[in-house]
Structure formats: structure tokens, C-alpha cells
PDB file of C-alpha atoms in Angstrom:
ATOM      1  CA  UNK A   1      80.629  43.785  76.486  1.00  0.00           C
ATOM      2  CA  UNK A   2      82.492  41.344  78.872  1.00  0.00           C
ATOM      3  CA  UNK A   3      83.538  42.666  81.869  1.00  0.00           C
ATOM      4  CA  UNK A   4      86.867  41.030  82.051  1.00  0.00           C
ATOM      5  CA  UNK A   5      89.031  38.243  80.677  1.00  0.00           C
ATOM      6  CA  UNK A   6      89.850  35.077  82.173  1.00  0.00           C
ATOM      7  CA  UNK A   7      94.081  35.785  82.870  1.00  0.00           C
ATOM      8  CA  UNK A   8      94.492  31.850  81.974  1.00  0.00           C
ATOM      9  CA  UNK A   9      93.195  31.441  78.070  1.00  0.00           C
ATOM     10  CA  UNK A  10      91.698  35.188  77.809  1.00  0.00           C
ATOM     11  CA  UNK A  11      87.654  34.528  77.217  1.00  0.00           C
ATOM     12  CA  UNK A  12      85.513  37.207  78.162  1.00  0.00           C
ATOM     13  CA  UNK A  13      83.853  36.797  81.629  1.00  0.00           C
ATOM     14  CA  UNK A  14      80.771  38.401  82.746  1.00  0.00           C
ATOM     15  CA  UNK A  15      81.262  39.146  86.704  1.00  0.00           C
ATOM     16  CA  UNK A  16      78.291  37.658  88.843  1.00  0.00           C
ATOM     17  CA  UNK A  17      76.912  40.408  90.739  1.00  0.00           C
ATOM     18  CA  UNK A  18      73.721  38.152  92.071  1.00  0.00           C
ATOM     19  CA  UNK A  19      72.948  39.518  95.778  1.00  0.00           C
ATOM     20  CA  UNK A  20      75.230  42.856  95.268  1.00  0.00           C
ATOM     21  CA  UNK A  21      78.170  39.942  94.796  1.00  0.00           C
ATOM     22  CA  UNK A  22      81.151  41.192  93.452  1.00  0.00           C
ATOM     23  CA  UNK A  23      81.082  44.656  93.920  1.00  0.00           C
ATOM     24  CA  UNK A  24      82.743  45.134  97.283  1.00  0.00           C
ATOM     25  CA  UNK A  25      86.401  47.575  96.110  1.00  0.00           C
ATOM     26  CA  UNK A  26      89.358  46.147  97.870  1.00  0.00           C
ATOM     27  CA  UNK A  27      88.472  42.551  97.736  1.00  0.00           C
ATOM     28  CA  UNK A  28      89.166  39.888  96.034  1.00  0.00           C
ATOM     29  CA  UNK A  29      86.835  38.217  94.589  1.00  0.00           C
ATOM     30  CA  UNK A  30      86.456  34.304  93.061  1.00  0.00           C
ATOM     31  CA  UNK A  31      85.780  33.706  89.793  1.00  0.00           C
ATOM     32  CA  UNK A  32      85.434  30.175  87.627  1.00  0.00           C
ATOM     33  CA  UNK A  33      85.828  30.304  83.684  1.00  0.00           C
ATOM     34  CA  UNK A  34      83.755  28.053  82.079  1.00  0.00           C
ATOM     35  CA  UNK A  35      86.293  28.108  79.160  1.00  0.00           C
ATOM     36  CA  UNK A  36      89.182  26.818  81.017  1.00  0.00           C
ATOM     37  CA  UNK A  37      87.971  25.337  84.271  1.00  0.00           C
ATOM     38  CA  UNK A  38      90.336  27.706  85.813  1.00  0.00           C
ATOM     39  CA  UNK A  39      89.732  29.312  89.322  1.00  0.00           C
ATOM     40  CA  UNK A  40      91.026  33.135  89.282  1.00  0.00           C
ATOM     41  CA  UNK A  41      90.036  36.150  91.259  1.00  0.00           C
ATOM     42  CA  UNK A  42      89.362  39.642  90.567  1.00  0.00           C
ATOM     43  CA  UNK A  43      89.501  43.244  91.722  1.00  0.00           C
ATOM     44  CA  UNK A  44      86.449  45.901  91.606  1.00  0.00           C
ATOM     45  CA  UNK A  45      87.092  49.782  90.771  1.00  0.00           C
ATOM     46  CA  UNK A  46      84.566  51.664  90.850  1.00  0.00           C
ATOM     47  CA  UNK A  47      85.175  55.012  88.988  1.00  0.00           C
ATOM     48  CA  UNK A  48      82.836  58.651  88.967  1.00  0.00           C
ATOM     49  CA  UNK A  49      83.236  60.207  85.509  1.00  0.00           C
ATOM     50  CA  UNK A  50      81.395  63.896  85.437  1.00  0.00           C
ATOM     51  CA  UNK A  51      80.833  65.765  82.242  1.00  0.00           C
ATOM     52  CA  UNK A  52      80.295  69.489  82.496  1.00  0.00           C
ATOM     53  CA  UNK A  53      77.564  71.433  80.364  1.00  0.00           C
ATOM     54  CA  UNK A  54      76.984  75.589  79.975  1.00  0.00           C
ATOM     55  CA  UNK A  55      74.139  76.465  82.144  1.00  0.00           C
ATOM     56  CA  UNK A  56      74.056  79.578  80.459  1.00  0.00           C
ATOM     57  CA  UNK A  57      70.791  81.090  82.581  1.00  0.00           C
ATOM     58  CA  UNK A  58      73.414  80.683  85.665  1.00  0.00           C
ATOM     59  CA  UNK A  59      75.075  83.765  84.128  1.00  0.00           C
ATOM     60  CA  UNK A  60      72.660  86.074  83.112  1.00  0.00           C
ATOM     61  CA  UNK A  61      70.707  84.415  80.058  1.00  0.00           C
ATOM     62  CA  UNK A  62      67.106  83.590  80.733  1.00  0.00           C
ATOM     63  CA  UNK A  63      65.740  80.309  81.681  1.00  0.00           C
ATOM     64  CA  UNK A  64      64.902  77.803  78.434  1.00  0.00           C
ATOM     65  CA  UNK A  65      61.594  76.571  80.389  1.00  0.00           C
ATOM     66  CA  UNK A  66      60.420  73.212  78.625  1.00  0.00           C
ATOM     67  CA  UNK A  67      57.292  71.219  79.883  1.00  0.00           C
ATOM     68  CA  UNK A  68      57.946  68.116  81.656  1.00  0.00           C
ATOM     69  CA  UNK A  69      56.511  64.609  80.256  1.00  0.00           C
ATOM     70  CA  UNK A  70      54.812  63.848  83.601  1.00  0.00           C
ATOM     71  CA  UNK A  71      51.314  61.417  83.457  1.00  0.00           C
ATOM     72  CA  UNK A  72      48.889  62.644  83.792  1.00  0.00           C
ATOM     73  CA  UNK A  73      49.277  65.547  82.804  1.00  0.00           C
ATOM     74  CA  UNK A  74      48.091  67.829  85.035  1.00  0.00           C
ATOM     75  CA  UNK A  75      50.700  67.075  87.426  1.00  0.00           C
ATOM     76  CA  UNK A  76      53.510  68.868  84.629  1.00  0.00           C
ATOM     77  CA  UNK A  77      56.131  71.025  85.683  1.00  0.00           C
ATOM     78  CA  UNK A  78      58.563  73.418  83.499  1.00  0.00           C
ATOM     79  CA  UNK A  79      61.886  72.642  83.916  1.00  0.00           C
ATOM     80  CA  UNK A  80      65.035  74.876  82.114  1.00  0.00           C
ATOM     81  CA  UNK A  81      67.210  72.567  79.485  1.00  0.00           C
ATOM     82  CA  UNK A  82      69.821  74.511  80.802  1.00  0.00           C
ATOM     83  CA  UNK A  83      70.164  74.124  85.146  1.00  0.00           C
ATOM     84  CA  UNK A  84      67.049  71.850  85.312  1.00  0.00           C
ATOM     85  CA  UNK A  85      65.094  74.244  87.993  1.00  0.00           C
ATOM     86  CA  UNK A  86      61.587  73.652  87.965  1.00  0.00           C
ATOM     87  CA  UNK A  87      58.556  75.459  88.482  1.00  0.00           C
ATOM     88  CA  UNK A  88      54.968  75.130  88.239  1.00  0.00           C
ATOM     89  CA  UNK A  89      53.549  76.450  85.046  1.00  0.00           C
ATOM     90  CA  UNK A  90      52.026  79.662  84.742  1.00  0.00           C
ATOM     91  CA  UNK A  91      48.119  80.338  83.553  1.00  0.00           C
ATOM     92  CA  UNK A  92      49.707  81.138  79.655  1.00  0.00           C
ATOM     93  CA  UNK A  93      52.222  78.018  79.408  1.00  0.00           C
ATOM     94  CA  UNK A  94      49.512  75.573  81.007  1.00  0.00           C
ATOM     95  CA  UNK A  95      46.478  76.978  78.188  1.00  0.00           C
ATOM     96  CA  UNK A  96      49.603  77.019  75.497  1.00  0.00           C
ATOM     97  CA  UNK A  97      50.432  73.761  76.885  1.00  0.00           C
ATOM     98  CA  UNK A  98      47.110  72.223  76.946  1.00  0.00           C
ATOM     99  CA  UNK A  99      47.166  71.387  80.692  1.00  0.00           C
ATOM    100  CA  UNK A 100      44.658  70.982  83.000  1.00  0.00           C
ATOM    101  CA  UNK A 101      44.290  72.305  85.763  1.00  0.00           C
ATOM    102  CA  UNK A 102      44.407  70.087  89.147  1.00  0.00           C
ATOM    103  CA  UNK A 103      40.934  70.707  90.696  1.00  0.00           C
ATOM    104  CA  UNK A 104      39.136  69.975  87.277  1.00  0.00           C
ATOM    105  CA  UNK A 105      41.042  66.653  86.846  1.00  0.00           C
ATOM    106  CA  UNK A 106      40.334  66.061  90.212  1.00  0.00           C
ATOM    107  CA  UNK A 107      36.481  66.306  89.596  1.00  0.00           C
ATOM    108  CA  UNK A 108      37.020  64.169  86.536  1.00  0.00           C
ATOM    109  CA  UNK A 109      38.451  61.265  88.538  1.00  0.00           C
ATOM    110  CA  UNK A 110      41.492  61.616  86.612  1.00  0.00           C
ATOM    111  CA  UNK A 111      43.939  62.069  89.598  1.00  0.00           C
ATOM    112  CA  UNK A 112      46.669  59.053  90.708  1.00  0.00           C
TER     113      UNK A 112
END
């Protein structure tokens, strides 16, 4: 997807953002198309788009604890699909979970 197009013959242009170029808002910034061998410059908006999601346990519902994919695995956490709190996993998720515990990892070698 081309960032922009040239305002001379219309071919898509990629903006060169090498060193953080290009990126600066309220600046105008060079640009050469290839296409045309036309000099133009250009304008950078930066826009925040937000989407909002139920977070039902923030209202009374209970937590929807999942196990994190953390390596290794001893090192897991749960965290709810819903508000993404996390925890540590109790002694029942962990043996449901089939994840070992810190110290005997530890004494395996098996630690970062």
C-alpha cells in the first residue's frame, strides 16, 4: 500500500522514513518521484484510532483467566481475555496447566 501519490502524474510513493526521516507533523518534507523526475513535498498526520471492547469482569462478571504463552514455561502468568490483569497461577491451574514450578526448573538448569 503506497503511502501517497506523486501530485504531478499520480504514481504511488513510498515515504522514506530512513533515520526517523519524514515523520516530523508540521513540516514539510521533500520528496523525488522516480516516475516523473518531479520534486514535491509532503505533509505527516499522525492519527490515534482506539477501539473499545466489554470488559465484562469490570462490572461484576468473573475474571476469564487464560494462561499466558511465556518460554519457558515456568515463568507463565494468567491473564483475563477480558481487562488483561494478571496474576500468578494458583497450585490447581499450574498442575491443570502442566507448569512447573520455579525452584524445580531452577535445579534443572532450565531458568533464562
Amino acid at each position: 500500500m503506497a503511502d501517497m501519490n506523486c501530485p504531478y502524474c499520480g504514481a504511488d510513493q513510498e515515504a522514506n522514513h530512513d533515520d526517523g526521516a519524514g515523520y516530523a507533523e508540521d513540516v514539510l518534507h521533500e520528496h523525488w518521484c522516480r516516475a516523473c523526475d518531479k520534486h514535491f513535498v509532503f505533509e505527516t498526520f499522525i492519527s490515534l484510532s482506539y477501539e473499545a471492547k466489554k470488559a465484562d469482569c469490570l462490572n461484576s462478571a468473573p475474571h476469564s483467566w487464560l494462561a499466558t504463552k511465556t518460554y519457558p514455561p515456568q515463568y507463565r502468568r494468567m491473564r483475563c481475555s477480558g481487562c488483561g490483569e494478571e496474576r500468578q497461577p494458583t497450585a490447581e491451574e499450574s498442575a491443570a496447566l502442566n507448569i512447573p514450578e520455579r525452584a524445580q526448573a531452577q535445579q534443572k538448569g532450565q531458568t533464562p
